[in-house]
Short mmCIF file of C-alpha atoms and ligand atoms in Angstrom, two decimals:
data_model
loop_
_atom_site.label_atom_id
_atom_site.label_comp_id
_atom_site.label_asym_id
_atom_site.label_seq_id
_atom_site.Cartn_x
_atom_site.Cartn_y
_atom_site.Cartn_z
CA MET A 1 -0.52 -19.99 3.68
CA SER A 2 -3.67 -21.08 1.79
CA ARG A 3 -6.17 -18.13 2.63
CA GLU A 4 -3.58 -15.57 0.83
CA LYS A 5 -3.22 -17.34 -2.26
CA VAL A 6 -6.81 -17.84 -2.15
CA LEU A 7 -7.81 -14.23 -1.80
CA SER A 8 -4.75 -13.23 -4.39
CA LEU A 9 -6.74 -15.91 -6.92
CA LEU A 10 -10.39 -14.29 -6.48
CA ARG A 11 -8.65 -10.70 -6.56
CA GLU A 12 -7.53 -11.72 -9.93
CA GLN A 13 -10.54 -13.01 -11.38
CA GLY A 14 -12.31 -9.50 -10.45
CA ASP A 15 -15.91 -9.78 -11.23
CA ARG A 16 -15.67 -13.30 -12.52
CA TYR A 17 -16.69 -16.54 -10.44
CA VAL A 18 -14.00 -19.70 -9.93
CA SER A 19 -14.64 -22.80 -9.40
CA GLY A 20 -13.61 -24.49 -6.06
CA GLU A 21 -12.01 -27.25 -8.14
CA ALA A 22 -10.22 -24.87 -10.66
CA MET A 23 -8.69 -22.92 -7.67
CA SER A 24 -7.27 -25.98 -6.16
CA ARG A 25 -5.84 -27.28 -9.24
CA ALA A 26 -4.38 -23.87 -9.70
CA LEU A 27 -2.98 -23.47 -5.81
CA GLY A 28 -2.12 -27.33 -5.31
CA ILE A 29 -4.19 -27.84 -2.40
CA SER A 30 -7.33 -29.96 -1.73
CA ARG A 31 -10.66 -28.58 -2.14
CA ALA A 32 -11.79 -29.08 1.69
CA ALA A 33 -8.72 -25.90 1.79
CA VAL A 34 -10.09 -24.08 -0.93
CA TRP A 35 -13.62 -24.10 1.20
CA LYS A 36 -12.12 -23.61 4.83
CA ALA A 37 -9.82 -20.77 3.34
CA ILE A 38 -13.11 -19.15 1.44
CA GLU A 39 -14.90 -19.36 5.35
CA ALA A 40 -11.78 -18.11 7.16
CA LEU A 41 -11.64 -14.95 4.46
CA ARG A 42 -15.70 -14.41 5.49
CA GLN A 43 -15.39 -14.44 8.96
CA GLU A 44 -12.32 -11.69 8.53
CA GLY A 45 -15.11 -9.53 6.74
CA TYR A 46 -14.72 -10.73 2.97
CA THR A 47 -18.07 -11.19 1.12
CA ILE A 48 -17.84 -14.13 -1.04
CA GLN A 49 -20.68 -15.05 -3.24
CA SER A 50 -20.87 -18.74 -4.06
CA ALA A 51 -23.40 -20.19 -6.97
CA PRO A 52 -24.35 -23.69 -7.73
CA ASN A 53 -21.86 -24.69 -10.75
CA ARG A 54 -20.22 -21.71 -10.96
CA GLY A 55 -18.06 -21.39 -7.57
CA TYR A 56 -16.92 -18.41 -6.10
CA ARG A 57 -16.49 -14.66 -6.54
CA LEU A 58 -15.11 -11.61 -4.06
CA GLU A 59 -17.38 -9.05 -3.57
CA SER A 60 -15.97 -7.05 -1.25
CA GLY A 61 -13.47 -6.74 1.66
CA PRO A 62 -11.93 -4.72 4.06
CA ASP A 63 -8.82 -2.44 3.65
CA ARG A 64 -5.99 -4.88 5.04
CA VAL A 65 -2.62 -4.51 4.07
CA ARG A 66 -1.82 -7.90 3.67
CA GLU A 67 -0.19 -10.53 0.92
CA GLY A 68 -3.38 -11.80 -0.52
CA GLU A 69 -4.38 -7.90 -1.38
CA LEU A 70 -0.76 -7.40 -3.02
CA SER A 71 0.96 -10.03 -4.45
CA GLY A 72 -1.36 -9.98 -7.80
CA PRO A 73 -0.36 -6.61 -8.60
CA LEU A 74 2.97 -6.93 -7.35
CA ALA A 75 3.70 -10.02 -9.65
CA GLY A 76 6.99 -9.73 -11.93
CA CYS A 77 8.34 -6.90 -9.55
CA ARG A 78 11.44 -7.13 -7.91
CA VAL A 79 10.34 -4.71 -4.75
CA GLY A 80 7.76 -6.03 -3.19
CA SER A 81 8.66 -10.06 -4.71
CA HIS A 82 8.95 -10.98 -0.91
CA LEU A 83 6.50 -9.30 1.17
CA LEU A 84 6.01 -9.46 4.98
CA CYS A 85 2.76 -8.58 6.48
CA LEU A 86 2.51 -7.69 9.64
CA GLU A 87 -0.20 -6.73 12.49
CA THR A 88 1.68 -4.65 14.79
CA VAL A 89 5.48 -4.01 14.94
CA ASP A 90 8.12 -1.92 16.98
CA SER A 91 8.93 -0.19 13.29
CA THR A 92 9.06 -1.84 9.99
CA ASN A 93 12.60 -0.11 9.68
CA THR A 94 13.76 -1.70 12.53
CA GLU A 95 12.23 -5.22 11.35
CA ALA A 96 14.19 -4.75 7.95
CA LYS A 97 17.47 -4.44 9.64
CA ARG A 98 17.03 -7.95 11.90
CA GLN A 99 15.64 -9.30 8.78
CA ALA A 100 18.82 -8.18 6.73
CA MET A 101 20.88 -9.40 9.18
CA ALA A 102 19.02 -13.02 8.94
CA GLY A 103 19.77 -12.91 5.43
CA ALA A 104 16.25 -11.53 3.65
CA PRO A 105 16.81 -11.46 0.39
CA ASP A 106 16.70 -8.13 -1.75
CA GLY A 107 13.52 -6.65 -2.73
CA LEU A 108 11.76 -7.80 0.53
CA VAL A 109 9.15 -5.14 1.79
CA ILE A 110 7.77 -5.16 5.23
CA LEU A 111 4.18 -3.51 5.86
CA SER A 112 2.41 -3.33 8.99
CA GLU A 113 -1.11 -2.23 10.02
CA GLU A 114 0.47 -0.03 12.76
CA GLN A 115 3.87 0.78 14.63
CA THR A 116 4.32 1.01 18.39
CA GLY A 117 7.70 2.83 17.94
CA GLY A 118 7.71 4.37 14.60
CA ARG A 119 10.92 6.50 13.88
CA GLY A 120 11.60 9.47 11.99
CA ARG A 121 14.96 11.57 11.10
CA ARG A 122 16.89 12.56 14.02
CA GLY A 123 15.45 10.53 16.22
CA ARG A 124 11.95 11.83 16.19
CA ALA A 125 9.17 9.47 16.80
CA PHE A 126 6.69 8.68 13.83
CA GLN A 127 3.16 7.82 14.74
CA SER A 128 1.50 5.08 13.10
CA PRO A 129 -2.04 4.57 14.74
CA LYS A 130 -3.52 1.32 13.33
CA GLY A 131 -5.30 0.86 10.15
CA LYS A 132 -4.75 4.94 9.31
CA GLY A 133 -1.53 5.33 7.05
CA LEU A 134 0.75 3.45 5.36
CA TYR A 135 3.71 2.26 6.88
CA LEU A 136 6.38 0.14 5.10
CA THR A 137 9.88 -0.46 4.38
CA ALA A 138 11.76 -1.81 1.45
CA LEU A 139 15.05 -4.04 2.13
CA LEU A 140 17.84 -3.65 -0.76
CA ARG A 141 21.11 -5.14 -1.47
CA PRO A 142 22.00 -2.98 -4.56
CA LYS A 143 25.44 -4.08 -5.63
CA LEU A 144 26.94 -0.51 -5.41
CA ALA A 145 29.55 1.41 -3.25
CA PRO A 146 27.81 3.38 -0.25
CA GLU A 147 28.40 6.88 -2.25
CA PRO A 148 26.41 6.88 -5.35
CA VAL A 149 23.45 6.12 -2.37
CA THR A 150 23.78 9.11 -0.80
CA ASP A 151 21.10 10.70 -2.80
CA PHE A 152 18.65 7.30 -3.06
CA THR A 153 16.06 9.28 -0.58
CA ALA A 154 15.32 11.70 -2.97
CA TRP A 155 14.85 9.33 -5.38
CA VAL A 156 12.58 7.69 -3.04
CA ALA A 157 10.78 11.05 -2.58
CA VAL A 158 9.72 11.02 -6.40
CA ALA A 159 8.91 7.31 -6.68
CA VAL A 160 6.52 7.89 -3.51
CA CYS A 161 5.10 10.97 -5.57
CA ASP A 162 4.64 8.78 -8.66
CA GLY A 163 2.68 6.28 -6.32
CA ILE A 164 0.27 8.69 -4.93
CA GLU A 165 -0.52 10.35 -8.21
CA ALA A 166 -1.18 6.90 -9.81
CA ALA A 167 -3.49 5.40 -7.04
CA CYS A 168 -4.94 8.81 -6.12
CA GLY A 169 -4.84 11.46 -8.89
CA VAL A 170 -2.89 13.98 -6.69
CA ARG A 171 0.93 14.66 -6.73
CA PRO A 172 2.58 15.97 -3.46
CA GLN A 173 5.12 18.25 -3.85
CA ILE A 174 8.56 17.58 -1.84
CA LYS A 175 10.16 19.65 0.53
CA TRP A 176 13.64 19.56 0.55
CA THR A 177 15.09 16.58 1.16
CA ASN A 178 12.02 13.78 1.57
CA ASP A 179 9.29 14.94 3.25
CA LEU A 180 6.01 15.35 0.67
CA VAL A 181 3.73 17.88 1.43
CA LEU A 182 -0.45 18.53 0.59
CA GLY A 183 -1.96 21.77 0.78
CA GLY A 184 1.09 23.07 3.02
CA LYS A 185 1.21 20.75 5.41
CA LYS A 186 3.49 17.05 5.84
CA LEU A 187 1.79 14.02 4.26
CA CYS A 188 4.40 11.45 3.93
CA GLY A 189 8.00 10.79 5.83
CA ILE A 190 11.05 9.03 4.39
CA LEU A 191 13.79 7.36 6.57
CA THR A 192 16.44 5.57 4.90
CA GLU A 193 19.29 3.78 6.69
CA LEU A 194 22.87 1.92 5.57
CA GLY A 195 24.21 -1.58 6.62
CA LEU A 196 27.62 -1.20 6.01
CA GLU A 197 30.06 -4.04 5.88
CA GLY A 198 32.94 -2.98 8.76
CA GLU A 199 35.99 -4.15 6.92
CA SER A 200 35.36 -3.82 3.63
CA HIS A 201 33.49 -0.70 3.68
CA THR A 202 30.85 -1.94 1.05
CA LEU A 203 27.13 -1.85 1.03
CA ASP A 204 25.50 -4.59 2.83
CA TYR A 205 21.89 -3.60 2.73
CA LEU A 206 19.73 -0.10 2.61
CA ILE A 207 16.62 -0.12 3.71
CA THR A 208 13.64 2.71 2.80
CA GLY A 209 11.36 3.26 5.14
CA ILE A 210 8.39 5.22 4.27
CA GLY A 211 4.83 6.42 6.41
CA ILE A 212 1.96 8.15 4.73
CA ASN A 213 -0.97 9.83 6.27
CA VAL A 214 -3.58 7.99 4.48
CA ASN A 215 -7.11 8.07 6.33
CA HIS A 216 -6.23 9.87 9.15
CA ALA A 217 -8.75 12.72 10.42
CA PRO A 218 -7.34 15.78 12.04
CA GLU A 219 -7.69 13.87 16.00
CA ASP A 220 -5.71 11.28 14.86
CA PHE A 221 -2.78 13.39 15.03
CA LYS A 222 -0.91 14.19 18.44
CA GLU A 223 -1.76 18.15 19.13
CA GLU A 224 1.56 19.35 18.41
CA VAL A 225 1.43 18.30 14.96
CA ARG A 226 -1.88 18.55 14.26
CA PRO A 227 -1.43 22.31 12.59
CA ILE A 228 1.32 20.96 10.31
CA ALA A 229 -0.03 17.99 9.41
CA THR A 230 -2.27 16.25 6.68
CA SER A 231 -3.42 13.20 5.20
CA LEU A 232 -4.66 11.97 1.66
CA ALA A 233 -8.41 11.67 2.95
CA GLN A 234 -8.41 14.84 4.06
CA ALA A 235 -6.92 16.46 1.00
CA LEU A 236 -9.21 14.69 -1.05
CA GLY A 237 -12.70 14.42 1.21
CA ARG A 238 -12.60 11.06 0.87
CA PRO A 239 -11.65 7.59 1.98
CA VAL A 240 -8.78 5.88 0.20
CA ARG A 241 -7.88 2.54 0.10
CA ARG A 242 -4.32 1.38 1.56
CA THR A 243 -4.07 -1.41 -0.16
CA GLN A 244 -4.39 -0.27 -4.05
CA LEU A 245 -1.99 2.92 -2.60
CA ALA A 246 0.37 0.21 -1.30
CA ALA A 247 0.74 -1.61 -4.46
CA GLU A 248 0.87 1.85 -6.47
CA ILE A 249 3.54 2.56 -4.28
CA ILE A 250 5.49 -0.46 -4.24
CA ARG A 251 5.35 -0.78 -8.08
CA ALA A 252 6.94 2.62 -8.46
CA LEU A 253 9.63 2.07 -5.93
CA ASP A 254 10.60 -1.12 -7.94
CA GLN A 255 10.27 0.57 -11.26
CA MET A 256 12.78 3.37 -9.81
CA TYR A 257 15.03 0.68 -8.13
CA ALA A 258 15.39 -0.58 -11.75
CA ARG A 259 16.48 2.95 -12.89
CA PHE A 260 18.81 3.59 -10.26
CA PRO A 261 21.67 5.28 -10.58
CA GLN A 262 21.42 5.07 -14.40
CA GLY A 263 18.41 7.08 -14.68
CA LYS A 264 18.98 10.08 -12.62
CA ALA A 265 18.59 12.55 -15.22
CA GLU A 266 14.92 11.78 -15.15
CA TYR A 267 14.36 11.50 -11.39
CA LEU A 268 16.47 14.98 -11.04
CA LYS A 269 14.14 16.47 -13.68
CA LYS A 270 10.82 15.45 -11.57
CA TYR A 271 12.43 16.06 -8.52
CA ARG A 272 13.48 19.88 -9.30
CA ALA A 273 10.16 20.42 -10.95
CA GLY A 274 7.92 18.93 -7.59
CA CYS A 275 10.48 20.82 -5.01
CA LEU A 276 8.42 23.55 -3.17
CA THR A 277 11.65 24.70 -1.01
CA THR A 278 13.61 26.54 -4.06
CA GLY A 279 12.97 29.79 -4.81
CA LYS A 280 11.67 30.75 -1.33
CA PRO A 281 13.95 32.23 1.87
CA VAL A 282 14.47 29.35 4.26
CA GLN A 283 16.22 29.08 7.72
CA VAL A 284 18.88 26.77 7.62
CA ILE A 285 19.11 24.65 10.70
CA THR A 286 22.07 23.03 12.13
CA PRO A 287 22.81 21.53 16.19
CA SER A 288 24.37 24.60 16.79
CA SER A 289 23.11 27.26 14.57
CA ARG A 290 19.82 29.10 12.71
CA GLU A 291 20.48 31.22 9.42
CA GLU A 292 18.60 33.07 7.15
CA ALA A 293 19.23 32.16 3.54
CA PHE A 294 17.83 31.95 -0.25
CA ALA A 295 16.98 28.91 -1.35
CA VAL A 296 18.07 28.83 -4.94
CA GLU A 297 17.85 25.59 -6.58
CA ILE A 298 18.86 21.82 -6.41
CA ASP A 299 22.07 20.90 -7.64
CA ASP A 300 23.14 17.67 -9.76
CA ASP A 301 23.25 15.86 -6.35
CA PHE A 302 20.08 16.69 -5.15
CA ARG A 303 22.11 19.23 -2.85
CA LEU A 304 20.07 22.37 -1.67
CA VAL A 305 22.30 25.55 -3.09
CA VAL A 306 21.37 28.33 -1.11
CA GLU A 307 22.98 31.92 -0.86
CA TYR A 308 23.43 33.98 2.65
CA PRO A 309 22.61 37.80 2.80
CA ASP A 310 26.56 38.39 2.56
CA GLY A 311 26.26 36.94 -1.01
CA ARG A 312 28.02 33.30 0.04
CA ARG A 313 26.60 30.35 -1.98
CA THR A 314 26.67 26.56 -0.30
CA ALA A 315 25.26 23.34 -1.65
CA LEU A 316 23.53 21.62 1.54
CA SER A 317 23.44 18.10 2.26
CA ALA A 318 20.50 16.51 3.71
CA GLY A 319 22.71 14.53 6.64
CA GLU A 320 23.89 18.17 7.75
CA VAL A 321 21.17 20.26 8.26
CA SER A 322 17.79 20.82 8.45
CA VAL A 323 15.45 23.57 6.38
CA ARG A 324 12.42 25.36 7.48
CA GLY A 325 10.16 28.27 5.87
CA MET A 326 10.31 31.91 6.93
CA TYR A 327 7.28 31.57 8.44
CA GLY A 328 6.26 28.28 9.18
CA TYR A 329 6.89 24.49 7.99
CA VAL A 330 7.18 24.97 4.19
C1 BTN B 401 10.75 11.58 8.84
O1 BTN B 401 9.71 12.27 8.90
O2 BTN B 401 11.54 11.73 9.81
C2 BTN B 401 10.77 10.07 8.85
C3 BTN B 401 9.20 9.30 9.10
C4 BTN B 401 9.46 7.79 8.26
C5 BTN B 401 8.27 7.17 8.62
C6 BTN B 401 8.40 5.21 8.15
S1 BTN B 401 6.96 4.89 8.50
C7 BTN B 401 7.56 3.33 8.25
C8 BTN B 401 9.54 3.17 8.38
N1 BTN B 401 9.23 2.75 9.72
C9 BTN B 401 9.57 3.66 10.69
O3 BTN B 401 9.90 3.62 11.84
N2 BTN B 401 10.11 4.51 10.17
C10 BTN B 401 10.02 4.51 8.57
#
């Protein structure tokens, strides 16, 4: 759409003016179409200066996650090479599945301003209020068997920490396996789902959905999660521009995807350094039991090694159990 292309070009120029004619040439559209796009952007709240003989300059704009804001910063990335930016959707993961079934390419990223049916692990709901958080899903089609992909979600946790650190200067910790935590409270959840070819048992697609609480005030969380949830704005004491955060997260996912699975040593090292679960007593929870144990370490397959009071040691896989701190969420 011309509006997204014009916005992207204006963003690329930074503080510089660009003439209507140069835009029309660069984008292959008429000058009238450039003018129409500029007017439409102004209607949406963008402040675009115009000066005779110099052209247009973008001064400021709303923090809306859209293609025109992201395509420039993501040039050259495989993850984010295709973008679908929505106003509303049931769940970006569910939309990614629909897109995958319809043949969408490797690297498609779907973002939405809100989700009406955001999903978390274990069938839980993920609250996704409009314009507050970052709700995005990457659709990937790695040419791999399903087995090496089992620890992918732990790699994603590291990549999201990298992206948040690049955008905001703070690095969340990781609660095994893939909740991101700031100040002892949940900041981000990740839900990775696989699509398998029934007959051949090969991997058809992998979708990884990331939900980050960005500009939520405490009252934006439902009462039951308020005591254990935080947002970047709450932790930093200032609002965060979601478009910039989205670009850094997708760039970090792209770097991670390029290194998967050969770069395991690097991601394991970062995961271990950031994991707040190890070295603490925990509760190991299955659908039918709850046992106390000590979280010893993360093994080479991102499993959590726990030791029970009777001396038994087990390596836990994410799908089987969840782990809680002894005295609360972490
Ligand atoms: C969890 O904490 O249990 C995982 C939450 C994952 C939420 C994200 S938001 C984007 C994507 N779409 C969804 O419906 N879920 C994931």
